[in-house]
Amino acid sequence: MANIVITGSTKGIGFGLAKAFLDGGHKVIISGRSEDTVRNALDRLQTPACKCCGLTCDTSEHTQVEALWQFAQDTFGSVDIWINNAGLARTGWSILEIPQHEIEAMVRTNIVGTINGCRIAARGMQKQGHGKIFNMLGGGSDGEYFPGMGIYGSSKRALDYLTNAIASELKGTSILVGKIRPGMVVTEAVIREAKDNPDRFARSRKLMNNLVDQVDTVAVYLARKMLEFNKSGEKIRWLTGGKIAGRMLKGLVRKREDQFARHGL
């Protein structure tokens, strides 16, 4: 069974991954920015059979990420998988219109936070002699453009380069580095933005409904692929080009079950 650390895992795809790994009998440490969110997530995850712990961690703060690694070492003895999942998505603005504080928050969390996680996890794994590091990518990481996502997409594009770079630097070691593209998942952030921008959501709802998936569905697939992962630098992708094309064609014939209605949208 694997020992796993997931940053930003009190909700969304991070929480889904924690649940998927725990359901598979693995041991997991979750983290979030506040004690309340960590405690709430642990209450939802804990069962008599589950081995799950948590710690508050702002990944943009180097010392807090170091503390998270040390907590995992003290708790489990070693870390087999470290997932840099913590991230912020503030979309809907053009690059010229987005507030400065939103830019700085995304850059610190998405880029600086992931760099901190990679460096600290890689150093620790070098000492223990093994491990896997995964970085969570997203819209824009392949260079594609989405309206209203200029800054967010830029941060995710940077993570693609970062992952390639650290995979190259660790080549020949026992540490594997991978990328995760979860696709379009109905998370708390997506629901929040839909409620904050109802007109924009209404315009895109039909298209999005063909492409989005629920957290549990995607998380189970990603967790299995991470456990099987054996080639550094590779990408684990849920929503492939073939899957997108197939869903769009199928949508012309039969309407897909509403993926947003269950969330009150």
Short mmCIF file of C-alpha atoms in Angstrom, two decimals:
data_model
loop_
_atom_site.label_atom_id
_atom_site.label_comp_id
_atom_site.label_asym_id
_atom_site.label_seq_id
_atom_site.Cartn_x
_atom_site.Cartn_y
_atom_site.Cartn_z
CA MET A 1 0.00 0.00 0.00
CA ALA A 2 1.23 3.49 -0.84
CA ASN A 3 1.81 6.51 1.40
CA ILE A 4 0.40 9.59 -0.34
CA VAL A 5 0.45 13.36 0.26
CA ILE A 6 -2.01 15.59 -1.62
CA THR A 7 -1.81 19.37 -1.34
CA GLY A 8 -5.02 21.37 -1.64
CA SER A 9 -7.12 18.32 -0.89
CA THR A 10 -9.93 19.52 1.37
CA LYS A 11 -12.28 19.87 -1.62
CA GLY A 12 -12.52 19.43 -5.37
CA ILE A 13 -10.41 16.97 -7.30
CA GLY A 14 -7.86 16.82 -4.45
CA PHE A 15 -10.50 15.60 -2.02
CA GLY A 16 -11.76 13.15 -4.64
CA LEU A 17 -8.25 11.75 -5.07
CA ALA A 18 -7.86 11.35 -1.31
CA LYS A 19 -11.11 9.39 -1.16
CA ALA A 20 -10.16 7.22 -4.12
CA PHE A 21 -6.79 6.31 -2.63
CA LEU A 22 -8.30 5.64 0.79
CA ASP A 23 -10.98 3.42 -0.75
CA GLY A 24 -8.12 1.44 -2.29
CA GLY A 25 -6.57 0.83 1.11
CA HIS A 26 -3.77 3.38 0.83
CA LYS A 27 -2.66 5.91 3.48
CA VAL A 28 -3.21 9.59 2.76
CA ILE A 29 -2.27 12.95 4.21
CA ILE A 30 -4.44 15.85 3.08
CA SER A 31 -3.78 19.56 3.45
CA GLY A 32 -5.56 22.88 3.13
CA ARG A 33 -5.11 26.51 4.10
CA SER A 34 -7.16 26.47 7.30
CA GLU A 35 -7.65 24.16 10.26
CA ASP A 36 -11.42 24.23 9.80
CA THR A 37 -11.30 23.01 6.20
CA VAL A 38 -8.81 20.29 7.05
CA ARG A 39 -10.85 19.13 10.03
CA ASN A 40 -14.07 19.13 8.00
CA ALA A 41 -12.47 17.12 5.21
CA LEU A 42 -11.05 14.57 7.66
CA ASP A 43 -14.47 14.14 9.23
CA ARG A 44 -15.88 13.31 5.78
CA LEU A 45 -13.04 10.95 4.87
CA GLN A 46 -12.45 9.03 8.08
CA THR A 47 -13.80 5.52 8.51
CA PRO A 48 -12.59 2.76 10.84
CA ALA A 49 -10.61 1.26 7.95
CA CYS A 50 -9.15 4.52 6.59
CA LYS A 51 -5.70 5.80 7.46
CA CYS A 52 -5.98 9.53 6.82
CA CYS A 53 -4.33 12.51 8.50
CA GLY A 54 -4.23 16.20 7.72
CA LEU A 55 -2.21 19.36 8.21
CA THR A 56 -2.75 23.01 7.37
CA CYS A 57 -0.43 24.18 4.63
CA ASP A 58 -0.20 27.26 2.44
CA THR A 59 1.97 25.88 -0.36
CA SER A 60 3.23 29.34 -1.33
CA GLU A 61 5.06 29.38 2.02
CA HIS A 62 8.20 27.26 1.76
CA THR A 63 8.43 26.52 5.46
CA GLN A 64 4.85 25.23 5.57
CA VAL A 65 5.54 22.79 2.72
CA GLU A 66 8.65 21.60 4.55
CA ALA A 67 6.50 21.04 7.63
CA LEU A 68 4.02 19.02 5.54
CA TRP A 69 6.81 16.77 4.26
CA GLN A 70 8.18 16.28 7.77
CA PHE A 71 4.69 15.52 9.08
CA ALA A 72 4.32 12.82 6.43
CA GLN A 73 7.73 11.37 7.28
CA ASP A 74 6.93 11.31 10.98
CA THR A 75 3.49 9.80 10.39
CA PHE A 76 4.18 7.22 7.68
CA GLY A 77 7.97 6.85 7.60
CA SER A 78 8.16 7.54 3.86
CA VAL A 79 6.22 9.19 1.03
CA ASP A 80 5.57 7.14 -2.10
CA ILE A 81 3.46 9.69 -3.99
CA TRP A 82 3.39 13.48 -3.62
CA ILE A 83 0.67 15.31 -5.58
CA ASN A 84 0.96 19.07 -6.11
CA ASN A 85 -2.74 19.73 -6.48
CA ALA A 86 -3.17 23.04 -4.62
CA GLY A 87 -4.26 25.71 -7.08
CA LEU A 88 -6.49 28.70 -7.68
CA ALA A 89 -8.69 29.36 -10.70
CA ARG A 90 -9.88 32.96 -10.97
CA THR A 91 -11.37 33.25 -14.44
CA GLY A 92 -13.81 35.44 -16.33
CA TRP A 93 -11.60 38.50 -16.73
CA SER A 94 -9.38 39.55 -19.61
CA ILE A 95 -5.71 39.99 -18.82
CA LEU A 96 -6.15 43.77 -18.75
CA GLU A 97 -9.19 43.66 -16.45
CA ILE A 98 -8.32 41.02 -13.86
CA PRO A 99 -7.64 42.55 -10.41
CA GLN A 100 -3.99 42.63 -9.38
CA HIS A 101 -4.60 40.68 -6.17
CA GLU A 102 -6.16 37.83 -8.16
CA ILE A 103 -3.09 37.65 -10.41
CA GLU A 104 -0.74 37.53 -7.45
CA ALA A 105 -2.82 34.90 -5.65
CA MET A 106 -2.80 32.58 -8.69
CA VAL A 107 0.89 33.03 -9.38
CA ARG A 108 1.85 32.38 -5.75
CA THR A 109 -0.37 29.33 -5.39
CA ASN A 110 -0.19 27.75 -8.84
CA ILE A 111 3.44 28.44 -9.66
CA VAL A 112 5.38 29.20 -6.47
CA GLY A 113 3.40 26.62 -4.49
CA THR A 114 4.07 23.88 -7.03
CA ILE A 115 7.76 24.78 -7.25
CA ASN A 116 7.98 24.52 -3.46
CA GLY A 117 6.26 21.13 -3.52
CA CYS A 118 8.50 19.77 -6.27
CA ARG A 119 11.73 20.90 -4.62
CA ILE A 120 10.90 19.72 -1.13
CA ALA A 121 9.40 16.40 -2.22
CA ALA A 122 12.27 15.67 -4.61
CA ARG A 123 14.90 16.35 -1.94
CA GLY A 124 13.09 14.14 0.52
CA MET A 125 12.64 11.37 -2.01
CA GLN A 126 16.33 11.49 -2.91
CA LYS A 127 17.13 10.77 0.74
CA GLN A 128 14.62 7.93 1.05
CA GLY A 129 15.57 6.52 -2.36
CA HIS A 130 12.27 6.49 -4.23
CA GLY A 131 9.01 8.30 -4.98
CA LYS A 132 6.64 9.81 -7.51
CA ILE A 133 5.78 13.51 -7.89
CA PHE A 134 2.74 14.66 -9.84
CA ASN A 135 1.81 18.20 -10.88
CA MET A 136 -1.80 19.11 -11.59
CA LEU A 137 -2.08 20.89 -14.93
CA GLY A 138 -5.22 22.43 -16.43
CA GLY A 139 -6.65 24.61 -19.16
CA GLY A 140 -3.85 26.38 -20.99
CA SER A 141 -1.08 23.96 -20.04
CA ASP A 142 -0.82 22.69 -23.63
CA GLY A 143 -0.73 26.26 -24.99
CA GLU A 144 -4.42 26.46 -25.88
CA TYR A 145 -6.30 29.71 -25.27
CA PHE A 146 -9.62 30.05 -23.45
CA PRO A 147 -11.37 33.42 -23.10
CA GLY A 148 -11.19 34.82 -19.58
CA MET A 149 -8.42 32.42 -18.58
CA GLY A 150 -5.32 34.31 -19.71
CA ILE A 151 -3.57 34.47 -16.34
CA TYR A 152 -4.78 31.11 -15.07
CA GLY A 153 -3.79 29.42 -18.35
CA SER A 154 -0.38 31.09 -18.23
CA SER A 155 0.22 29.69 -14.75
CA LYS A 156 -0.70 26.20 -15.91
CA ARG A 157 1.47 26.53 -19.03
CA ALA A 158 4.35 27.34 -16.69
CA LEU A 159 3.69 24.14 -14.75
CA ASP A 160 4.01 22.09 -17.93
CA TYR A 161 7.50 23.51 -18.45
CA LEU A 162 8.35 23.08 -14.77
CA THR A 163 7.35 19.42 -14.86
CA ASN A 164 9.43 18.76 -17.98
CA ALA A 165 12.39 20.53 -16.39
CA ILE A 166 12.38 18.67 -13.09
CA ALA A 167 11.74 15.34 -14.87
CA SER A 168 14.89 16.03 -16.93
CA GLU A 169 16.93 17.01 -13.87
CA LEU A 170 15.87 13.84 -12.04
CA LYS A 171 16.43 11.55 -15.03
CA GLY A 172 18.35 8.46 -14.05
CA THR A 173 17.20 8.59 -10.43
CA SER A 174 14.53 6.51 -8.73
CA ILE A 175 12.14 9.49 -8.66
CA LEU A 176 9.40 9.66 -11.28
CA VAL A 177 7.71 12.94 -12.24
CA GLY A 178 4.34 13.11 -13.98
CA LYS A 179 1.65 15.48 -15.21
CA ILE A 180 -2.07 15.23 -14.59
CA ARG A 181 -4.72 16.72 -16.87
CA PRO A 182 -8.05 16.04 -15.13
CA GLY A 183 -10.20 17.63 -17.82
CA MET A 184 -13.35 19.57 -16.99
CA VAL A 185 -14.60 18.52 -13.56
CA VAL A 186 -17.60 19.87 -11.64
CA THR A 187 -15.84 21.15 -8.52
CA GLU A 188 -16.82 23.70 -5.90
CA ALA A 189 -14.87 26.31 -7.88
CA VAL A 190 -16.86 25.61 -11.04
CA ILE A 191 -20.14 25.81 -9.14
CA ARG A 192 -19.09 29.09 -7.50
CA GLU A 193 -18.16 30.68 -10.81
CA ALA A 194 -21.41 29.49 -12.41
CA LYS A 195 -23.40 31.18 -9.64
CA ASP A 196 -21.29 34.33 -9.75
CA ASN A 197 -21.65 34.64 -13.54
CA PRO A 198 -25.06 33.14 -14.39
CA ASP A 199 -25.32 34.74 -17.84
CA ARG A 200 -21.95 33.44 -18.97
CA PHE A 201 -22.71 30.01 -17.52
CA ALA A 202 -26.06 29.90 -19.35
CA ARG A 203 -24.32 30.59 -22.67
CA SER A 204 -21.75 27.83 -22.20
CA ARG A 205 -23.84 25.29 -20.30
CA LYS A 206 -24.84 23.12 -23.25
CA LEU A 207 -21.29 22.76 -24.53
CA MET A 208 -19.83 22.24 -21.08
CA ASN A 209 -22.41 19.59 -20.24
CA ASN A 210 -21.00 17.39 -23.00
CA LEU A 211 -17.48 17.66 -21.63
CA VAL A 212 -17.63 17.88 -17.82
CA ASP A 213 -17.47 14.95 -15.43
CA GLN A 214 -18.06 14.41 -11.73
CA VAL A 215 -15.16 14.44 -9.28
CA ASP A 216 -15.57 10.83 -8.17
CA THR A 217 -15.52 9.49 -11.73
CA VAL A 218 -12.33 11.28 -12.68
CA ALA A 219 -10.54 10.79 -9.35
CA VAL A 220 -10.84 6.99 -9.39
CA TYR A 221 -9.29 6.87 -12.87
CA LEU A 222 -6.46 9.27 -12.02
CA ALA A 223 -5.62 7.48 -8.76
CA ARG A 224 -5.28 4.15 -10.55
CA LYS A 225 -3.08 5.66 -13.26
CA MET A 226 -0.80 7.32 -10.70
CA LEU A 227 -0.28 4.03 -8.91
CA GLU A 228 0.58 2.37 -12.25
CA PHE A 229 2.77 5.25 -13.46
CA ASN A 230 6.26 4.11 -14.49
CA LYS A 231 7.67 6.58 -17.06
CA SER A 232 8.88 9.98 -15.95
CA GLY A 233 7.66 13.01 -17.89
CA GLU A 234 4.47 11.36 -19.11
CA LYS A 235 0.98 12.87 -18.83
CA ILE A 236 -2.06 11.22 -17.32
CA ARG A 237 -5.02 12.65 -19.22
CA TRP A 238 -8.70 11.99 -18.53
CA LEU A 239 -10.35 14.04 -21.27
CA THR A 240 -8.47 12.99 -24.39
CA GLY A 241 -9.00 14.43 -27.86
CA GLY A 242 -10.76 11.26 -28.94
CA LYS A 243 -13.09 11.39 -25.96
CA ILE A 244 -13.96 15.03 -26.69
CA ALA A 245 -14.74 14.27 -30.34
CA GLY A 246 -16.83 11.25 -29.40
CA ARG A 247 -18.88 13.17 -26.88
CA MET A 248 -19.52 16.06 -29.25
CA LEU A 249 -20.72 13.68 -31.96
CA LYS A 250 -22.86 11.75 -29.52
CA GLY A 251 -24.33 15.02 -28.27
CA LEU A 252 -25.70 15.71 -31.73
CA VAL A 253 -27.80 12.56 -31.51
CA ARG A 254 -28.70 12.25 -27.83
CA LYS A 255 -28.69 14.82 -25.05
CA ARG A 256 -26.40 13.87 -22.18
CA GLU A 257 -27.76 13.73 -18.65
CA ASP A 258 -27.45 17.19 -17.04
CA GLN A 259 -24.19 17.11 -15.09
CA PHE A 260 -24.94 20.39 -13.27
CA ALA A 261 -28.49 19.80 -12.04
CA ARG A 262 -27.35 17.57 -9.17
CA HIS A 263 -25.38 20.54 -7.85
CA GLY A 264 -28.37 22.86 -7.81
CA LEU A 265 -27.54 24.66 -11.06
#
